[in-house]
Tab-separated table of C-alpha atoms and ligand atoms in Angstrom:
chain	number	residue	atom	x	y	z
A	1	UNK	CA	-8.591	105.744	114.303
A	2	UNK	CA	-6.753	107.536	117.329
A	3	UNK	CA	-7.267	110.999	118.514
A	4	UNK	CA	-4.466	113.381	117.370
A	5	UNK	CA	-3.453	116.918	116.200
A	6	UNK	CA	-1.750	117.796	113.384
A	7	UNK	CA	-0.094	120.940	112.763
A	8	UNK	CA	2.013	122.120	109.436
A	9	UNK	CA	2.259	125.417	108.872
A	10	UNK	CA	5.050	124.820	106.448
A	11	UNK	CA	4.955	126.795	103.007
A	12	UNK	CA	6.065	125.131	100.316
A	13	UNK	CA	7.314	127.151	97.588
A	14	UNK	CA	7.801	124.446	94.327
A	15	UNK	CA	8.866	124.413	90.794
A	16	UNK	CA	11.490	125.484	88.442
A	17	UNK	CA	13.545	128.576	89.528
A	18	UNK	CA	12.226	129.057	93.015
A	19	UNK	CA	15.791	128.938	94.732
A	20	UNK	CA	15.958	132.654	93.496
A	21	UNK	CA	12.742	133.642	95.453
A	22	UNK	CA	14.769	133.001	98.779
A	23	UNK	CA	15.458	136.345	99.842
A	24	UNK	CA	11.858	137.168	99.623
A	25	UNK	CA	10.939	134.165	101.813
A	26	UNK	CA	13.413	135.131	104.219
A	27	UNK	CA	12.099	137.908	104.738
A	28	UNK	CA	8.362	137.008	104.343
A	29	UNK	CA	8.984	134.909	107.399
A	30	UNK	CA	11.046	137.799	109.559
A	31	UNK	CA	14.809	137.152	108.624
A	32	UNK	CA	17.042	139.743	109.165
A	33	UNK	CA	20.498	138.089	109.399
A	34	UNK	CA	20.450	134.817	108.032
A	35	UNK	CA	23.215	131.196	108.745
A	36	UNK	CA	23.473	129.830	105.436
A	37	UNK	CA	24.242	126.052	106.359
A	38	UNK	CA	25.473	123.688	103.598
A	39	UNK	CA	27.144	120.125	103.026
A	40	UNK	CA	30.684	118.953	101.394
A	41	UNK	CA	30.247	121.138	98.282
A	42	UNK	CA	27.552	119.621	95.815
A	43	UNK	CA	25.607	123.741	96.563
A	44	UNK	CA	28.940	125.141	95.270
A	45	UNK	CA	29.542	123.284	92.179
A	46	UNK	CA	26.143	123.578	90.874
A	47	UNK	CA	26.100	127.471	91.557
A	48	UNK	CA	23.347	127.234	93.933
A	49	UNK	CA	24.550	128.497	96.667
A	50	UNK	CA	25.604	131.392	94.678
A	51	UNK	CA	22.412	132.248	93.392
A	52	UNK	CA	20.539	131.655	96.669
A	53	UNK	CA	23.359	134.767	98.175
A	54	UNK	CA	22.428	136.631	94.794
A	55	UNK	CA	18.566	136.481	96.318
A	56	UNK	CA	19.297	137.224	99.762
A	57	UNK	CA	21.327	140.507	98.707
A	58	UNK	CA	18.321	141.684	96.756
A	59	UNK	CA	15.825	141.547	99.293
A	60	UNK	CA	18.618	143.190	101.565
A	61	UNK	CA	19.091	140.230	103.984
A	62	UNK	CA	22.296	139.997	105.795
A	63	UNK	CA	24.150	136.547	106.083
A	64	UNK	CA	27.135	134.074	106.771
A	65	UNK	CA	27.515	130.808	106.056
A	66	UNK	CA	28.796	127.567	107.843
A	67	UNK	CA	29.792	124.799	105.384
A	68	UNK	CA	30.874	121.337	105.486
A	69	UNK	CA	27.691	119.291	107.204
A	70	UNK	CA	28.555	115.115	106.495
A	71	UNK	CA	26.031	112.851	105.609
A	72	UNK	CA	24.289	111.818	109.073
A	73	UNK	CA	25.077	115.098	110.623
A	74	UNK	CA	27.620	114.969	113.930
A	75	UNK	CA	27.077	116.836	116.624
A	76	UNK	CA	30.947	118.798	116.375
A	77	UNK	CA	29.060	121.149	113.514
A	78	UNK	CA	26.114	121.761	115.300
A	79	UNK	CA	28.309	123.188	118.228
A	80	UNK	CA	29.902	125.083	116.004
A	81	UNK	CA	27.117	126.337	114.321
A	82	UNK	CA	25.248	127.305	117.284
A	83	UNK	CA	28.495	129.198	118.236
A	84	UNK	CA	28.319	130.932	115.020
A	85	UNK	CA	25.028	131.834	115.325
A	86	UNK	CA	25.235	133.069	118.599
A	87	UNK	CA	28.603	135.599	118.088
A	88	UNK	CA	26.751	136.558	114.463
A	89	UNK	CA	22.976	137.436	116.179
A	90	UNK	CA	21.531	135.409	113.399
A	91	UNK	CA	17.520	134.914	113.429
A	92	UNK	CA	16.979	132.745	110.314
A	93	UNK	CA	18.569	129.589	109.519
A	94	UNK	CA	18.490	129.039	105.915
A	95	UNK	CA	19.879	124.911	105.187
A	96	UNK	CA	20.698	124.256	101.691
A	97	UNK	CA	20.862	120.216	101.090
A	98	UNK	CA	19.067	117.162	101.751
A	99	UNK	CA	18.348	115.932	105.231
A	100	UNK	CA	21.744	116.265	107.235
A	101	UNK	CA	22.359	119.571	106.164
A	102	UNK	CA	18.180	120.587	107.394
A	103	UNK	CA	18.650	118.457	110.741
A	104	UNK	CA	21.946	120.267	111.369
A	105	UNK	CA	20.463	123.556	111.090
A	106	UNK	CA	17.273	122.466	113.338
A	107	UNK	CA	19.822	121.852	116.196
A	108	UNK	CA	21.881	125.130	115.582
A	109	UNK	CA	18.290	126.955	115.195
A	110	UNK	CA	16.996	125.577	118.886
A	111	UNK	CA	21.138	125.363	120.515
A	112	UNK	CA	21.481	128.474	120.044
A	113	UNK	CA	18.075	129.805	122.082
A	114	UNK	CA	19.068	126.799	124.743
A	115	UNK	CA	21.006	127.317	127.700
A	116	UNK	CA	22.067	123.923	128.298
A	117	UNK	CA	23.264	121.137	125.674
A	118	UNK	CA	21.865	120.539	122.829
A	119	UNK	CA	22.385	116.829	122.778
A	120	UNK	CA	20.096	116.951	125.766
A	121	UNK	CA	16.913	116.957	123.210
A	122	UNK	CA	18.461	113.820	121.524
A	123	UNK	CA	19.479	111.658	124.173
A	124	UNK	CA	16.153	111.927	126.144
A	125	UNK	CA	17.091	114.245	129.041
A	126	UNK	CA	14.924	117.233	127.588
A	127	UNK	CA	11.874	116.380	125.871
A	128	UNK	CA	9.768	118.677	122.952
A	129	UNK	CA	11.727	121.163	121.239
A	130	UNK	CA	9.527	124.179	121.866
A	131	UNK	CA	11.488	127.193	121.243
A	132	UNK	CA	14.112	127.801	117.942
A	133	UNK	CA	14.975	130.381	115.130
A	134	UNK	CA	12.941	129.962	112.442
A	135	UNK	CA	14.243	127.565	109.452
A	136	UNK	CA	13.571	127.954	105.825
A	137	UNK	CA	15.227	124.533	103.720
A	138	UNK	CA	16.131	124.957	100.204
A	139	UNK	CA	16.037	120.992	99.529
A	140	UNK	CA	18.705	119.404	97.185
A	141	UNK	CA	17.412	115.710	97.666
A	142	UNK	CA	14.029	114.067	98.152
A	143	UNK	CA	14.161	111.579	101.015
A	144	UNK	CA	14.094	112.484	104.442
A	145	UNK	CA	11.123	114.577	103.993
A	146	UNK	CA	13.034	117.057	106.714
A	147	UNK	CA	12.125	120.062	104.756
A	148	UNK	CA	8.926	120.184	106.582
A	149	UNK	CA	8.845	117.099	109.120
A	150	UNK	CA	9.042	117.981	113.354
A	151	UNK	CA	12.299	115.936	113.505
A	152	UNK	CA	15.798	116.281	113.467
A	153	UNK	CA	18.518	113.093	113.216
A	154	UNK	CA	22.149	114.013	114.563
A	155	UNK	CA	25.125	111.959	115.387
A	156	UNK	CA	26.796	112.435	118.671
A	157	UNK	CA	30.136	111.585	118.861
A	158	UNK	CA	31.747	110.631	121.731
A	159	UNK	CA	35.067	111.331	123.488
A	160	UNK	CA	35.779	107.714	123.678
A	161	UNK	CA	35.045	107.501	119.843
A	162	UNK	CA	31.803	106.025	119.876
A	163	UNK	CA	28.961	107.435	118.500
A	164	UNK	CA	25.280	107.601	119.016
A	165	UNK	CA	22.646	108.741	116.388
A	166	UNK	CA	19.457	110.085	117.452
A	167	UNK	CA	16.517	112.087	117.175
A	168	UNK	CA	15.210	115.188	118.493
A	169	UNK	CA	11.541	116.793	117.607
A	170	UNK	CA	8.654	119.358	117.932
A	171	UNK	CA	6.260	121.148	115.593
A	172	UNK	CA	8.040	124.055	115.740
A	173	UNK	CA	10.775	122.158	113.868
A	174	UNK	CA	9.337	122.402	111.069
A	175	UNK	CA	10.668	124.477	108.286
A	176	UNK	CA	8.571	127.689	107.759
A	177	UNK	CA	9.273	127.039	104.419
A	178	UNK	CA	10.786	124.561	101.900
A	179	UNK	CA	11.759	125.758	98.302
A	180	UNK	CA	11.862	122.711	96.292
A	181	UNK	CA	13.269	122.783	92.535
A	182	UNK	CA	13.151	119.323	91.265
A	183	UNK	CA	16.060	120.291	88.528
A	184	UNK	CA	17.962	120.650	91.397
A	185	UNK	CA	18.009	117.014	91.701
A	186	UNK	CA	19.531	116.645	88.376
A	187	UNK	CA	22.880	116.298	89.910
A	188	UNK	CA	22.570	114.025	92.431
A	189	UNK	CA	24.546	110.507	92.308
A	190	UNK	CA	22.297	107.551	91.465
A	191	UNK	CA	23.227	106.290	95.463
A	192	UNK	CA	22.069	109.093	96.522
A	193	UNK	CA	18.514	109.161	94.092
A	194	UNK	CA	17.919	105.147	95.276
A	195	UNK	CA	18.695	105.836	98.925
A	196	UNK	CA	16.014	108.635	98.576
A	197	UNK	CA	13.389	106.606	97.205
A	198	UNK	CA	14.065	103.524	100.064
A	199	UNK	CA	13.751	106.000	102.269
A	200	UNK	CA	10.971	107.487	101.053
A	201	UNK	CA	9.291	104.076	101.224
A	202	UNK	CA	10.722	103.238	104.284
A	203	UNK	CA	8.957	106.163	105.343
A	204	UNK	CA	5.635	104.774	104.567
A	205	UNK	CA	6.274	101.277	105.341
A	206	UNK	CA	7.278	101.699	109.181
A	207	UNK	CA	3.496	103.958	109.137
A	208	UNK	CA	2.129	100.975	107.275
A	209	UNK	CA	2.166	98.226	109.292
A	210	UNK	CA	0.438	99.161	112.607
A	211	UNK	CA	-1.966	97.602	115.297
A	212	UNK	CA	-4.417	100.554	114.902
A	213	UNK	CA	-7.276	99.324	113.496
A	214	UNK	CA	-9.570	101.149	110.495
A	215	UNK	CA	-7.267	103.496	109.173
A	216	UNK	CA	-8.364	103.159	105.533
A	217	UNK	CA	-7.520	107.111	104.362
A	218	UNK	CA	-4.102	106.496	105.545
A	219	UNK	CA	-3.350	103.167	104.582
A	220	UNK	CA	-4.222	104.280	101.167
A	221	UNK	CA	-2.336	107.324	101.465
A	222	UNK	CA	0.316	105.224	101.929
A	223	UNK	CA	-0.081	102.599	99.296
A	224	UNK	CA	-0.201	105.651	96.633
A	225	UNK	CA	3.084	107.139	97.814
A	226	UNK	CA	4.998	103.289	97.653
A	227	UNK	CA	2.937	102.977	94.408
A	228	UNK	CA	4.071	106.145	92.845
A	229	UNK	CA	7.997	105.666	93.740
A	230	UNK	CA	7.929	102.263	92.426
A	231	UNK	CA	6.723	103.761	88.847
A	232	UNK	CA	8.687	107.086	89.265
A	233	UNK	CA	11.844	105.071	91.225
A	234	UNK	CA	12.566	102.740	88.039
A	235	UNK	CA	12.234	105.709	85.902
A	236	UNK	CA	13.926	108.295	87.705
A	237	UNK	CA	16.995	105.467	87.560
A	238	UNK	CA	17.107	105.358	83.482
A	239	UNK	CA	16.141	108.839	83.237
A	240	UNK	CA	17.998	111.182	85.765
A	241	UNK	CA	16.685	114.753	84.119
A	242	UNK	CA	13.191	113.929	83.831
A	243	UNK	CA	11.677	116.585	85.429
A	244	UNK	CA	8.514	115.140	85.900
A	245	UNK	CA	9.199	111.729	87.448
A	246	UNK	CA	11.940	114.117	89.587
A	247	UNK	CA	8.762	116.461	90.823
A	248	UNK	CA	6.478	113.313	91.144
A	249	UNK	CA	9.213	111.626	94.170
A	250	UNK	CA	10.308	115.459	95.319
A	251	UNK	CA	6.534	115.430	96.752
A	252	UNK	CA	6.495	112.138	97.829
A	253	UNK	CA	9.651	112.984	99.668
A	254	UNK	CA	7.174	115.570	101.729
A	255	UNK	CA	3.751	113.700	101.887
A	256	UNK	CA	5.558	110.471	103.257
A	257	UNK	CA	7.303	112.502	106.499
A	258	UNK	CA	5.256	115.400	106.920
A	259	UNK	CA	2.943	113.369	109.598
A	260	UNK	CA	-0.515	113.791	107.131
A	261	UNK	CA	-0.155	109.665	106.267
A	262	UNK	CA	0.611	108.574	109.698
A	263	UNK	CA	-2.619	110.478	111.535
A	264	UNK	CA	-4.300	108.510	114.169
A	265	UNK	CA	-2.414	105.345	113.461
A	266	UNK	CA	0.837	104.321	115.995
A	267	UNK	CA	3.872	103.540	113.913
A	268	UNK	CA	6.818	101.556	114.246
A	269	UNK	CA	10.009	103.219	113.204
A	270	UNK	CA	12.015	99.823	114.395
A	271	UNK	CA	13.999	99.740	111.367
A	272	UNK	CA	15.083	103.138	111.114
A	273	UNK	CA	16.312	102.752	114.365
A	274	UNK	CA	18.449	100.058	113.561
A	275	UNK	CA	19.488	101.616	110.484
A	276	UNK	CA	20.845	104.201	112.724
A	277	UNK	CA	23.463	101.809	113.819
A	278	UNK	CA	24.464	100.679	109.921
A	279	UNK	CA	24.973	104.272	108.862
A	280	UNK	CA	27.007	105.152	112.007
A	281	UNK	CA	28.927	101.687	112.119
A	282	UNK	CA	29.387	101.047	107.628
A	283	UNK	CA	29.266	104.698	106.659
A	284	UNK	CA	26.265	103.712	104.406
A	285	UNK	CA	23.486	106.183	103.335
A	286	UNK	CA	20.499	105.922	105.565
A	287	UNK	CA	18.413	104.981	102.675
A	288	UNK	CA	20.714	102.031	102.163
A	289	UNK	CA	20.739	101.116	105.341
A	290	UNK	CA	16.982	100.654	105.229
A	291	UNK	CA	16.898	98.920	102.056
A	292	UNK	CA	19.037	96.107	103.708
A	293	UNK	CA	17.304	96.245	106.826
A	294	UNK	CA	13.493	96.697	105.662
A	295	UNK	CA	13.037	92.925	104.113
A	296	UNK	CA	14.457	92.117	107.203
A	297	UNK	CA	12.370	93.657	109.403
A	298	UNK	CA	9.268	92.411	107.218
A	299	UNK	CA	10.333	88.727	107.590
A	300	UNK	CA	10.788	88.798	111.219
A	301	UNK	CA	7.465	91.056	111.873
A	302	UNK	CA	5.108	88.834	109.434
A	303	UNK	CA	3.600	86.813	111.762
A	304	UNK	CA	2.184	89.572	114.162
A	305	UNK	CA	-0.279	90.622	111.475
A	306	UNK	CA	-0.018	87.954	108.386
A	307	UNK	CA	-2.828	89.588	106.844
A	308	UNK	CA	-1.786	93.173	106.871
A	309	UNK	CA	0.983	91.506	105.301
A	310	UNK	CA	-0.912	89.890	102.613
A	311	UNK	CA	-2.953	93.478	101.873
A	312	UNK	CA	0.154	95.096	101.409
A	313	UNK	CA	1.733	92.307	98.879
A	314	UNK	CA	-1.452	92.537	97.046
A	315	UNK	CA	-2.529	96.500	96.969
A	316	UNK	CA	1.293	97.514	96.815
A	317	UNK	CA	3.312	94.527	95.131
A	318	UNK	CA	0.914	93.308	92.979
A	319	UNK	CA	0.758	89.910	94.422
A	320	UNK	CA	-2.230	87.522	93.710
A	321	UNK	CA	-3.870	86.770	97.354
A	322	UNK	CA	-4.137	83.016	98.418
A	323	UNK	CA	-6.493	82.536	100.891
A	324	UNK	CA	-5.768	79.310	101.397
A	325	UNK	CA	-2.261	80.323	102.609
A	326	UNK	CA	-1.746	83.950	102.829
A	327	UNK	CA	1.600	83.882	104.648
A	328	UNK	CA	2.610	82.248	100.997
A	329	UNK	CA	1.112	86.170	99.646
A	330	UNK	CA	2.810	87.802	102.581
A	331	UNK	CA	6.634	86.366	101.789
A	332	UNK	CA	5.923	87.214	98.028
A	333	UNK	CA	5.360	90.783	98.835
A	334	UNK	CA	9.015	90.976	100.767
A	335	UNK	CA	10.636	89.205	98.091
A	336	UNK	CA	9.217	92.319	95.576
A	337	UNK	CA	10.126	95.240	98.026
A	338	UNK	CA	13.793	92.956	98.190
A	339	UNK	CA	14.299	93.037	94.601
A	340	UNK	CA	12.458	96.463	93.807
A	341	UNK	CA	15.565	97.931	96.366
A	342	UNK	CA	18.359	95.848	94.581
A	343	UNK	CA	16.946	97.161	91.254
A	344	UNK	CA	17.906	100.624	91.718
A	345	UNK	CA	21.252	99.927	92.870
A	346	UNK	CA	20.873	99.532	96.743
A	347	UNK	CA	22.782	96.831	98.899
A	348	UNK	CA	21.302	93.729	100.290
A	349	UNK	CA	22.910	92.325	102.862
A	350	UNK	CA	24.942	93.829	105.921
A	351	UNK	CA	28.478	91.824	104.793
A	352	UNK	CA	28.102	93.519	101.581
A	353	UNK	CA	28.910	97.218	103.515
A	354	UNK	CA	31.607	95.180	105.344
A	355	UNK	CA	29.898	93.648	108.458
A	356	UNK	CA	30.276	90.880	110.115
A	357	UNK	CA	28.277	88.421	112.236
A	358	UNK	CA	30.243	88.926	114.759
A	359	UNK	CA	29.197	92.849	115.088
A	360	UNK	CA	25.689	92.227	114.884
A	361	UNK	CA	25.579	92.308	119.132
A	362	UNK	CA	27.685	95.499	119.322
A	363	UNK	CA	25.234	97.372	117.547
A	364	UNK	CA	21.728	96.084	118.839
A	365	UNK	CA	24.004	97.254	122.300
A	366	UNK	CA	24.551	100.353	121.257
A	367	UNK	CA	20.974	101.190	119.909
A	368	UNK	CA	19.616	100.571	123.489
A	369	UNK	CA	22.476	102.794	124.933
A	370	UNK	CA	20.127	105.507	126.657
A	371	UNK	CA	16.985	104.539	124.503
A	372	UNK	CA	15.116	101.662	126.140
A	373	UNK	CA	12.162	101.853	123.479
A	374	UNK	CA	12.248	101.102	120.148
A	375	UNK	CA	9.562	99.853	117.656
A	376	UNK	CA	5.624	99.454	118.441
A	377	UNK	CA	4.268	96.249	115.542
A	378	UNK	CA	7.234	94.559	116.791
A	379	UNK	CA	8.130	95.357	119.857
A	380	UNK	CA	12.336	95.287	119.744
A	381	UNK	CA	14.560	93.961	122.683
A	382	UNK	CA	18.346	93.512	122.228
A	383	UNK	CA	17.917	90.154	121.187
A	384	UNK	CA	15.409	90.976	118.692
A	385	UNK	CA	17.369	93.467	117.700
A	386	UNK	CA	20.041	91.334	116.924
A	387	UNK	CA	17.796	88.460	115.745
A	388	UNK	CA	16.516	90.966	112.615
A	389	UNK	CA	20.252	91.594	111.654
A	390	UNK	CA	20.784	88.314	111.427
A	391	UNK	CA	18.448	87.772	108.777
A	392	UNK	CA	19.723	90.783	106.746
A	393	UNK	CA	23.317	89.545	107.008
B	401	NZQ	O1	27.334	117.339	101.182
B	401	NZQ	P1	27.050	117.606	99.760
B	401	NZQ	O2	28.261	117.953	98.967
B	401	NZQ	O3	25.910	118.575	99.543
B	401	NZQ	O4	26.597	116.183	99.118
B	401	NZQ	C1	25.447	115.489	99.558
B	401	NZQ	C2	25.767	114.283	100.428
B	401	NZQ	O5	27.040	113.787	100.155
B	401	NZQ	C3	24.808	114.857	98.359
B	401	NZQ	N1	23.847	115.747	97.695
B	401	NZQ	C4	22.750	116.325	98.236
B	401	NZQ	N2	22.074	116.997	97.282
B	401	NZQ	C5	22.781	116.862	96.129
B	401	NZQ	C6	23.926	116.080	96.391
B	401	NZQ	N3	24.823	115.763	95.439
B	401	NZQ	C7	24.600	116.233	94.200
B	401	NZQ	N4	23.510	116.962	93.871
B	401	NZQ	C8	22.574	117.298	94.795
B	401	NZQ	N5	21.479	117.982	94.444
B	401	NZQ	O6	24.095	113.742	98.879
B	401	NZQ	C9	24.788	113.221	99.990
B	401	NZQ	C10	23.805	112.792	101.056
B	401	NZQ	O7	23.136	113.894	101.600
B	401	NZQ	P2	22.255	113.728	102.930
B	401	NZQ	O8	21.719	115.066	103.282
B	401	NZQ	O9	23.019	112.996	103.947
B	401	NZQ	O10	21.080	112.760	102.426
B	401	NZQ	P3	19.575	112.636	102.891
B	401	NZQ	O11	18.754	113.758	102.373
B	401	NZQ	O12	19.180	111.269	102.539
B	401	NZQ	O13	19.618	112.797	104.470
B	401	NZQ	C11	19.976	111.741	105.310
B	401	NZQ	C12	19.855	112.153	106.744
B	401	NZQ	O14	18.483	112.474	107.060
B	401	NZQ	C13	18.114	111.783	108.246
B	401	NZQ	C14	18.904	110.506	108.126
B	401	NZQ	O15	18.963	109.791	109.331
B	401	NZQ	C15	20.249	111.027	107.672
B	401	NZQ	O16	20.993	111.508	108.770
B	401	NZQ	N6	16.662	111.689	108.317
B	401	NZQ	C16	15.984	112.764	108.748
B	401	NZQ	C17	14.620	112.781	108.895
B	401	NZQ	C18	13.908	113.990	109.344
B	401	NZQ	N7	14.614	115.024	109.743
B	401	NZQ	O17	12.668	114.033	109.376
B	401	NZQ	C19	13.821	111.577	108.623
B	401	NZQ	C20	14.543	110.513	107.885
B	401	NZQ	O18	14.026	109.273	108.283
B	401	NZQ	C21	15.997	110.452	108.070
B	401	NZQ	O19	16.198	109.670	109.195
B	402	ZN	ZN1	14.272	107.834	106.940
């Protein structure tokens, strides 16, 4: 195992009912005047947002509100939000949503207490995000983990139209606290559910498969998130109000991207940085995104490690090992993970979110457009890159 630190002083405040204890989180955590910050209108229609303001009025906290975050958050918000925040003198940001609408606020929370750009965090020209308002995430969807992870995933877009997602991080990204009601999942779109749990195995997967040697605590960690989201997964997808198999992935949402499973073992991330490209290029979710790209990935990165491979098709997919030929074990364990995604309702291929072959070079390019390093099992170039959209075409 590697050295490391590990810091997360989030508090996590979960259960039934706990959106109405916001106003006394605010203020637990020093909130005077608070930026409510919310996505297309899911918050509205549900009445949440209108009982989080109730909350916030009762504990005598002051706010306004900025609306209308996209999925994969662009970067036009987040200038106006940091505007907003600035000409207001807010000192909380309070993001009610899944993980666009909590990255969005991240950036307003540290824009607003930076002189320069914000971008400048995301395209590599500043490095650790060390100074930002404090956040508190009420979280409507369990996937990106965001409500208490150091990172933040914004889309910059361009003047010539192009546009460039990318990440930004530092501890003190991380929410001071996450309220997390699992009914308040109820309402989400079954997209939107399946895209949660790829990416909450995604999540796990790029940790997973690593060159550290003897990580046992956290490979198992691992194996028991996957494990529990391919029970909970299939029966969140027949049952959408089940409250239990809803708190059972809500969590997992949190232990997969809070850091505790990835500990003193390098990861890879390679796929989600390619899925970057496929939810800025198709429009997809980032979760299905990953679901066409992770097989993918696998295939191509076998061969580095064939027996990791093998472990994980027989801890995780319940594969029987041959030790005779354990690639045979390795290829069975994609093909479950491939059909475990399509059986929630997730695409397979690129061409089935309308791309082409000829594309597939346009966006390894623009994945290496100011970010020279990508992956660490596998190791991506452009052409690699390119290779591993090949096979998911
Ligand atoms: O905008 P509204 O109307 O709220 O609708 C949203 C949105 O259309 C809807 N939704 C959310 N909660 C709902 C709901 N609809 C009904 N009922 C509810 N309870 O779902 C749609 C998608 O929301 P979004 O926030 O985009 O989804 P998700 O939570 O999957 O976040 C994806 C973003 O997180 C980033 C991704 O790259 C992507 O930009 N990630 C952030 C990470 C982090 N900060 O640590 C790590 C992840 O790997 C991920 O990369
Ligand atoms: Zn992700």
């Amino acid at each position: 195992m590697e050295n490391f630190t590990f810091y997360s002083p989030t508090y996590f405040v979960f259960g039934k009912g706990t959106e109405n204890e916001a106003g006394q989180y605010v203020k637990k955590y020093g909130g005077h005047k608070v930026l409510i910050h919310y996505g297309g209108g899911s918050v509205k229609r549900s009445g949440l947002l209108d009982r989080v303001k109730a909350s916030l009025d009762a504990a005598g906290i002051a706010h306004v509100e900025l609306g209308g975050v996209q999925p994969n958050p662009k970067s036009t918000l987040v200038y106006e939000g940091i505007e907003l925040a600035r000409k207001e003198n807010v000192d909380f940001l309070l993001p009610i949503g899944g993980g666009s609408v909590i990255d969005s606020a991240k950036a307003i929370a540290f824009g607003a207490l930076y002189d320069g750009d914000f971008w400048d965090f995301y395209c590599g020209k500043q490095g650790t995000v060390t100074k930002a308002l404090p956040v508190g995430a009420i979280t409507t969807l369990a996937a990106s983990g965001s409500e208490s992870s150091t990172d933040s995933v914004v889309t910059y877009v361009a003047e010539d139209g192009k546009q460039y997602k990318r990440c930004a991080d530092g501890d003190i990204l991380r929410p001071v606290f996450a309220i997390m009601n699992p009914e308040l999942l109820f309402t989400l779109p079954p997209y939107q559910t399946a895209s949660g749990i790829t990416d909450i195995i995604s999540h796990c997967i790029e940790r997973y498969f690593t060159k550290t040697p003897e990580v046992e605590i956290t490979d198992r960690m691992l194996e028991a998130v996957i494990l529990t989201m391919l029970k909970e997964g299939k029966r969140v997808m027949a049952e959408p109000d089940n409250y239990a198999a809803r708190a059972n992935i809500m969590w997992a949402a949190t232990v997969a991207m809070n850091g505790i499973t990835g500990v003193g073992r390098a990861a890879d991330w390679g796929t989600h940085h390619m899925e970057n490209e496929l939810s800025t290029s198709y429009g997809c979710s980032h979760g299905a995104g990953l679901a066409i790209l992770t097989p993918a990935w696998m295939t191509y990165a076998m061969n580095v490690d064939v027996m990791r491979f093998a472990q994980f098709a027989t801890r995780v997919c319940g594969c029987q090992m041959n030790f005779a030929h354990p690639e045979v074990t390795a290829k069975e364990g994609i093909e479950f993970m491939r059909s475990f995604f399509k059986s929630i309702g997730m695409p397979s291929s690129i061409s089935e979110i309308g791309g082409k072959d000829e594309d597939l070079a346009g966006l390894a390019e623009n994945m290496f457009h100011g970010a020279p390093n990508h992956g660490n099992f596998v190791k991506l170039t452009p052409q690699i890159a390119e290779e591993i959209y090949r096979l998911a075409l």
